[in-house]
Short mmCIF file of C-alpha atoms and ligand atoms in Angstrom, two decimals:
data_model
loop_
_atom_site.label_atom_id
_atom_site.label_comp_id
_atom_site.label_asym_id
_atom_site.label_seq_id
_atom_site.Cartn_x
_atom_site.Cartn_y
_atom_site.Cartn_z
CA MET O 8 -13.13 -16.74 -18.25
CA SER O 9 -15.55 -13.36 -18.25
CA PRO O 10 -17.15 -12.56 -21.39
CA SER O 11 -14.66 -9.30 -21.97
CA ALA O 12 -11.55 -11.45 -21.25
CA GLN O 13 -10.96 -12.61 -24.67
CA LEU O 14 -11.11 -8.71 -25.89
CA ARG O 15 -8.18 -7.25 -23.90
CA THR O 16 -4.75 -7.97 -23.33
CA GLY O 17 -2.12 -6.84 -20.37
CA LEU O 18 -2.58 -4.92 -17.32
CA GLU O 19 -5.28 -2.33 -16.83
CA LEU O 20 -5.67 -0.32 -13.74
CA PHE O 21 -9.19 1.36 -12.92
CA GLY O 22 -8.89 3.97 -10.48
CA HIS O 23 -8.40 7.83 -9.85
CA PRO O 24 -4.80 9.43 -9.24
CA PHE O 25 -6.32 11.33 -6.00
CA SER O 26 -7.24 8.23 -4.38
CA SER O 27 -5.32 6.89 -1.70
CA TYR O 28 -6.10 2.96 -2.80
CA THR O 29 -5.38 3.66 -6.06
CA GLN O 30 -2.01 5.18 -5.33
CA LYS O 31 -1.06 2.29 -2.81
CA VAL O 32 -1.12 0.14 -6.18
CA LEU O 33 0.18 2.49 -8.56
CA ILE O 34 3.27 3.06 -6.13
CA ALA O 35 3.67 -1.14 -6.83
CA LEU O 36 3.51 -0.77 -10.39
CA TYR O 37 5.85 2.19 -10.91
CA ALA O 38 8.43 1.23 -8.62
CA ASN O 39 8.77 -2.08 -10.27
CA GLY O 40 8.51 -0.54 -14.05
CA THR O 41 5.46 -2.96 -14.54
CA PRO O 42 4.03 -1.77 -17.69
CA PHE O 43 0.02 -0.96 -17.44
CA GLU O 44 -2.75 1.33 -19.01
CA PHE O 45 -4.62 3.09 -16.43
CA ARG O 46 -8.33 3.91 -16.96
CA ILE O 47 -9.48 7.04 -14.87
CA VAL O 48 -12.80 6.54 -12.85
CA ASP O 49 -14.46 10.27 -12.99
CA PRO O 50 -17.45 11.91 -14.47
CA GLU O 51 -15.90 12.73 -17.84
CA HIS O 52 -15.39 8.65 -18.28
CA PRO O 53 -18.86 7.23 -17.19
CA GLU O 54 -17.84 3.95 -19.24
CA ASN O 55 -14.94 3.37 -16.93
CA PHE O 56 -16.93 3.43 -14.02
CA ALA O 57 -20.15 1.40 -15.80
CA GLU O 58 -17.31 -1.23 -16.23
CA LEU O 59 -15.99 -1.16 -12.87
CA LYS O 60 -19.51 -1.58 -11.45
CA ARG O 61 -20.13 -4.59 -13.68
CA HIS O 62 -17.36 -6.34 -12.08
CA TRP O 63 -17.43 -4.99 -8.49
CA PRO O 64 -20.65 -3.46 -7.61
CA PHE O 65 -19.29 -1.64 -4.25
CA GLY O 66 -17.99 0.46 -7.34
CA LYS O 67 -14.80 1.04 -5.34
CA PHE O 68 -11.08 1.30 -6.56
CA PRO O 69 -8.66 0.36 -7.70
CA LEU O 70 -9.42 -2.85 -9.73
CA LEU O 71 -6.83 -4.38 -11.88
CA PHE O 72 -7.46 -6.28 -15.02
CA ASP O 73 -5.16 -8.64 -16.36
CA ASP O 74 -6.11 -9.81 -19.77
CA GLY O 75 -9.33 -8.99 -18.80
CA GLU O 76 -9.66 -11.02 -15.67
CA PRO O 77 -10.32 -8.61 -12.88
CA LEU O 78 -8.69 -8.58 -9.58
CA ILE O 79 -10.30 -6.76 -6.51
CA GLU O 80 -8.62 -4.69 -3.45
CA SER O 81 -5.57 -2.84 -2.91
CA THR O 82 -3.62 -5.84 -1.05
CA PRO O 83 -4.84 -8.75 -3.25
CA ILE O 84 -3.67 -6.89 -6.33
CA ILE O 85 -0.19 -6.11 -5.20
CA GLU O 86 -0.15 -10.01 -3.82
CA TYR O 87 -1.25 -10.95 -7.46
CA LEU O 88 1.51 -8.48 -9.04
CA HIS O 89 4.19 -10.17 -6.57
CA ALA O 90 3.62 -13.63 -7.68
CA HIS O 91 2.75 -12.61 -11.51
CA TYR O 92 5.03 -9.73 -12.37
CA PRO O 93 7.99 -9.86 -10.12
CA GLY O 94 10.49 -7.33 -10.09
CA GLU O 95 13.06 -5.25 -8.43
CA ASN O 96 10.90 -4.93 -5.33
CA ASP O 97 10.01 -7.84 -3.57
CA TRP O 98 6.56 -6.77 -2.19
CA ILE O 99 6.20 -9.57 0.46
CA PRO O 100 9.54 -11.04 0.99
CA ALA O 101 9.40 -14.81 1.99
CA GLY O 102 10.62 -15.80 5.54
CA GLU O 103 10.35 -14.00 8.94
CA MET O 104 9.61 -10.40 7.75
CA GLU O 105 6.59 -11.88 5.49
CA GLN O 106 4.07 -11.71 8.55
CA ARG O 107 5.50 -8.26 9.57
CA VAL O 108 4.86 -6.87 6.22
CA ARG O 109 1.35 -8.45 6.30
CA PHE O 110 0.66 -6.99 9.40
CA LEU O 111 1.90 -3.48 8.55
CA ASP O 112 -0.41 -3.28 5.31
CA ARG O 113 -3.00 -4.37 7.78
CA PHE O 114 -2.21 -1.58 10.23
CA PHE O 115 -2.01 1.36 7.73
CA ASP O 116 -5.17 0.18 5.71
CA LEU O 117 -7.62 -0.35 9.14
CA TYR O 118 -6.10 2.05 11.51
CA VAL O 119 -4.71 4.83 9.21
CA MET O 120 -6.69 5.03 6.33
CA SER O 121 -10.11 3.92 7.69
CA PRO O 122 -10.23 6.75 10.29
CA LEU O 123 -9.04 9.03 7.52
CA GLN O 124 -11.61 7.86 5.40
CA ARG O 125 -14.32 8.60 8.01
CA ILE O 126 -13.14 12.13 8.53
CA VAL O 127 -12.98 12.59 4.88
CA GLY O 128 -16.47 11.02 4.41
CA ASP O 129 -17.95 13.29 7.05
CA ALA O 130 -16.64 16.67 5.44
CA LEU O 131 -18.56 15.51 2.04
CA ARG O 132 -21.96 15.01 3.75
CA PRO O 133 -24.27 17.85 3.39
CA GLU O 134 -24.49 20.16 6.35
CA GLY O 135 -26.86 18.83 9.09
CA PHE O 136 -25.83 15.01 8.39
CA ARG O 137 -22.31 15.32 9.83
CA ASP O 138 -21.52 13.59 12.56
CA PRO O 139 -19.11 15.62 14.75
CA SER O 140 -18.67 12.81 17.63
CA GLY O 141 -17.71 10.29 14.92
CA VAL O 142 -15.06 12.44 13.51
CA ASP O 143 -13.80 12.83 17.13
CA SER O 144 -13.48 9.27 17.45
CA ALA O 145 -11.84 8.91 14.32
CA ARG O 146 -9.21 11.54 14.97
CA LYS O 147 -8.53 9.92 18.21
CA ASP O 148 -8.06 6.40 16.57
CA LEU O 149 -5.41 8.39 13.96
CA ARG O 150 -3.66 9.89 17.33
CA THR O 151 -3.64 6.39 18.89
CA ALA O 152 -2.26 4.76 15.47
CA TYR O 153 0.44 7.56 15.24
CA ASP O 154 1.76 6.88 18.94
CA TRP O 155 1.88 3.25 18.27
CA ILE O 156 3.65 3.13 15.42
CA GLU O 157 6.04 5.57 16.65
CA GLY O 158 9.09 3.28 17.93
CA GLN O 159 7.77 0.58 15.54
CA LEU O 160 9.23 1.61 12.49
CA GLY O 161 12.56 0.48 10.64
CA GLU O 162 14.66 2.67 8.44
CA PRO O 163 14.62 3.58 5.73
CA TRP O 164 11.36 1.67 5.25
CA ALA O 165 8.72 -0.07 7.35
CA ILE O 166 10.78 -3.33 7.82
CA GLY O 167 14.20 -1.94 7.19
CA ASP O 168 15.96 -2.13 3.77
CA ALA O 169 13.09 -3.48 1.63
CA PHE O 170 10.57 -1.46 0.28
CA THR O 171 7.33 -3.71 0.41
CA LEU O 172 3.64 -3.75 0.27
CA ALA O 173 3.92 -2.25 3.90
CA ASP O 174 5.17 0.97 2.50
CA CYS O 175 2.86 0.98 -0.47
CA ALA O 176 0.19 1.22 2.00
CA ALA O 177 1.76 3.38 4.65
CA ALA O 178 2.67 6.13 1.90
CA PRO O 179 -0.86 7.15 0.65
CA SER O 180 -2.55 6.77 3.98
CA LEU O 181 0.30 9.12 5.77
CA PHE O 182 0.55 11.45 3.01
CA TYR O 183 -3.45 12.42 3.49
CA ALA O 184 -3.38 11.77 7.40
CA ASP O 185 -0.95 13.98 8.30
CA TRP O 186 -3.52 16.84 6.25
CA VAL O 187 -6.22 16.01 8.46
CA GLU O 188 -4.59 15.15 12.09
CA PRO O 189 -0.86 16.44 11.56
CA ILE O 190 1.72 14.02 12.87
CA GLY O 191 3.35 16.86 14.66
CA GLU O 192 7.06 17.27 16.04
CA ALA O 193 6.38 14.79 18.81
CA ARG O 194 6.38 11.72 16.59
CA PRO O 195 9.82 12.24 14.82
CA GLN O 196 10.06 8.50 13.92
CA LEU O 197 6.77 8.43 11.91
CA ALA O 198 7.16 12.10 10.68
CA GLY O 199 10.63 11.07 9.21
CA TYR O 200 9.33 7.80 7.56
CA ARG O 201 6.48 9.94 5.98
CA ALA O 202 8.95 12.29 4.36
CA ARG O 203 11.42 9.22 3.27
CA LEU O 204 8.20 7.93 1.48
CA LEU O 205 7.38 11.27 -0.11
CA ALA O 206 10.74 11.39 -1.57
CA HIS O 207 10.53 7.84 -2.96
CA PRO O 208 10.72 8.14 -6.78
CA ALA O 209 7.19 6.07 -7.21
CA VAL O 210 5.68 7.87 -4.42
CA ALA O 211 6.59 11.33 -5.54
CA ARG O 212 5.05 10.48 -9.05
CA CYS O 213 1.75 9.75 -7.28
CA VAL O 214 1.84 13.04 -5.58
CA GLU O 215 2.67 14.96 -8.64
CA GLU O 216 -0.15 13.36 -10.64
CA ALA O 217 -2.36 13.73 -8.03
CA ARG O 218 -1.74 17.34 -7.62
CA PRO O 219 -3.90 18.94 -9.66
CA TYR O 220 -6.93 17.10 -7.77
CA ARG O 221 -6.14 19.03 -4.71
CA ALA O 222 -8.78 21.64 -4.67
CA PHE O 223 -11.37 18.64 -4.40
CA PHE O 224 -10.19 17.50 -1.13
CA PRO O 225 -12.92 18.69 1.27
CA LEU O 226 -11.33 19.75 4.15
CA GLY O 227 -9.02 22.17 2.34
CA ALA O 228 -5.31 20.65 1.12
CA PRO O 229 -2.57 22.19 3.15
CA ASP O 230 0.15 24.27 1.10
CA ARG O 231 2.59 22.02 1.19
CA ASP O 232 3.97 18.48 0.57
N1 GSH J 305 -10.42 -1.72 0.68
C1 GSH J 305 -10.57 -1.31 -0.77
C2 GSH J 305 -10.85 0.14 -0.44
C3 GSH J 305 -10.91 0.68 -1.52
C4 GSH J 305 -11.31 2.48 -1.53
O1 GSH J 305 -12.10 2.78 -0.38
N2 GSH J 305 -11.64 3.18 -2.59
C5 GSH J 305 -12.14 4.20 -2.50
C6 GSH J 305 -11.10 5.11 -3.16
S1 GSH J 305 -9.35 5.64 -2.52
C7 GSH J 305 -13.25 4.36 -3.19
O2 GSH J 305 -13.68 3.69 -4.20
N3 GSH J 305 -13.98 5.50 -3.02
C8 GSH J 305 -15.26 5.56 -3.71
C9 GSH J 305 -16.65 5.20 -3.18
O3 GSH J 305 -16.48 4.43 -2.15
O4 GSH J 305 -17.68 5.39 -3.96
C10 GSH J 305 -9.24 -1.68 -1.29
O5 GSH J 305 -8.23 -1.75 -0.58
O6 GSH J 305 -8.75 -1.46 -2.51
#
C-alpha cells in the first residue's frame, strides 16, 4: 500500500476538463453514474500536479486513485472501473466483441489521438521550433484513419448497440481531430458517428465542462460543437 493510501477514500480523478484523455475516463464515470472527486491539474492547483508527478513522473493525466492507490493510463483505468465499479454500460463486453472493442480503443488512441497530439503539440512550440513536415505527415495519418474507419463503424455506437470503451476513446479523439482536420462530407458514416457521440449525455457533459477553456486551443477552436 502506498504511503497516502490510508488517508484517502473513494475514487479521485486527476486531470483537466479540456484534456482529451481525461474526457475519455470522465465519459466512463459519468455514463455509469460512478461517484468520484475531480482534482483539476492546472496552474491554480500546483499541489495536484505535484501529487500526480509523485505517482507518475511523466506528469501525464488522467490518473485515478481508488482509496489512495493509483491507476495510470486511460485504458487500464476504464478496465479497472469495468472490473471494480460495474454499471449500466459494460465497457468491455465479454465474448466475440471483446477483441473488437479493444482493437477500436487502440485505433482511436494510436491512429486518431496520437496524430492529433502531434499537430496540437507542434502549434504549442515557439516560432522557429516547429516541424511543418511532421504536421503534414500527422494530417495525412488522420486522413488515412478517417478513410479506414469509414465503413467499419457500427450503429449507433462503434460496435453496434453497446456503448463501450471504444466509444469512450472515440468521442474526445474525433471531437478534437475534426477541429484540426475536418472529417468532411465525404465520410458520412464517421461524421454521423461523431454527431451521435456528441449527443450522448456523458459526452455532452464533458464538452460543456470543457467549453470555458476553448480559447486555449492553440489552433483556434471553431465556432461550432
Ligand atoms: N496514453 C495516455 C496519454 C495521456 C496524455 O497524453 N495526456 C495528456 C492530456 S490529454 C497530458 O497529460 N498532457 C500533458 C503533458 O504531456 O505534459 C493515456 O491514455 O492516459
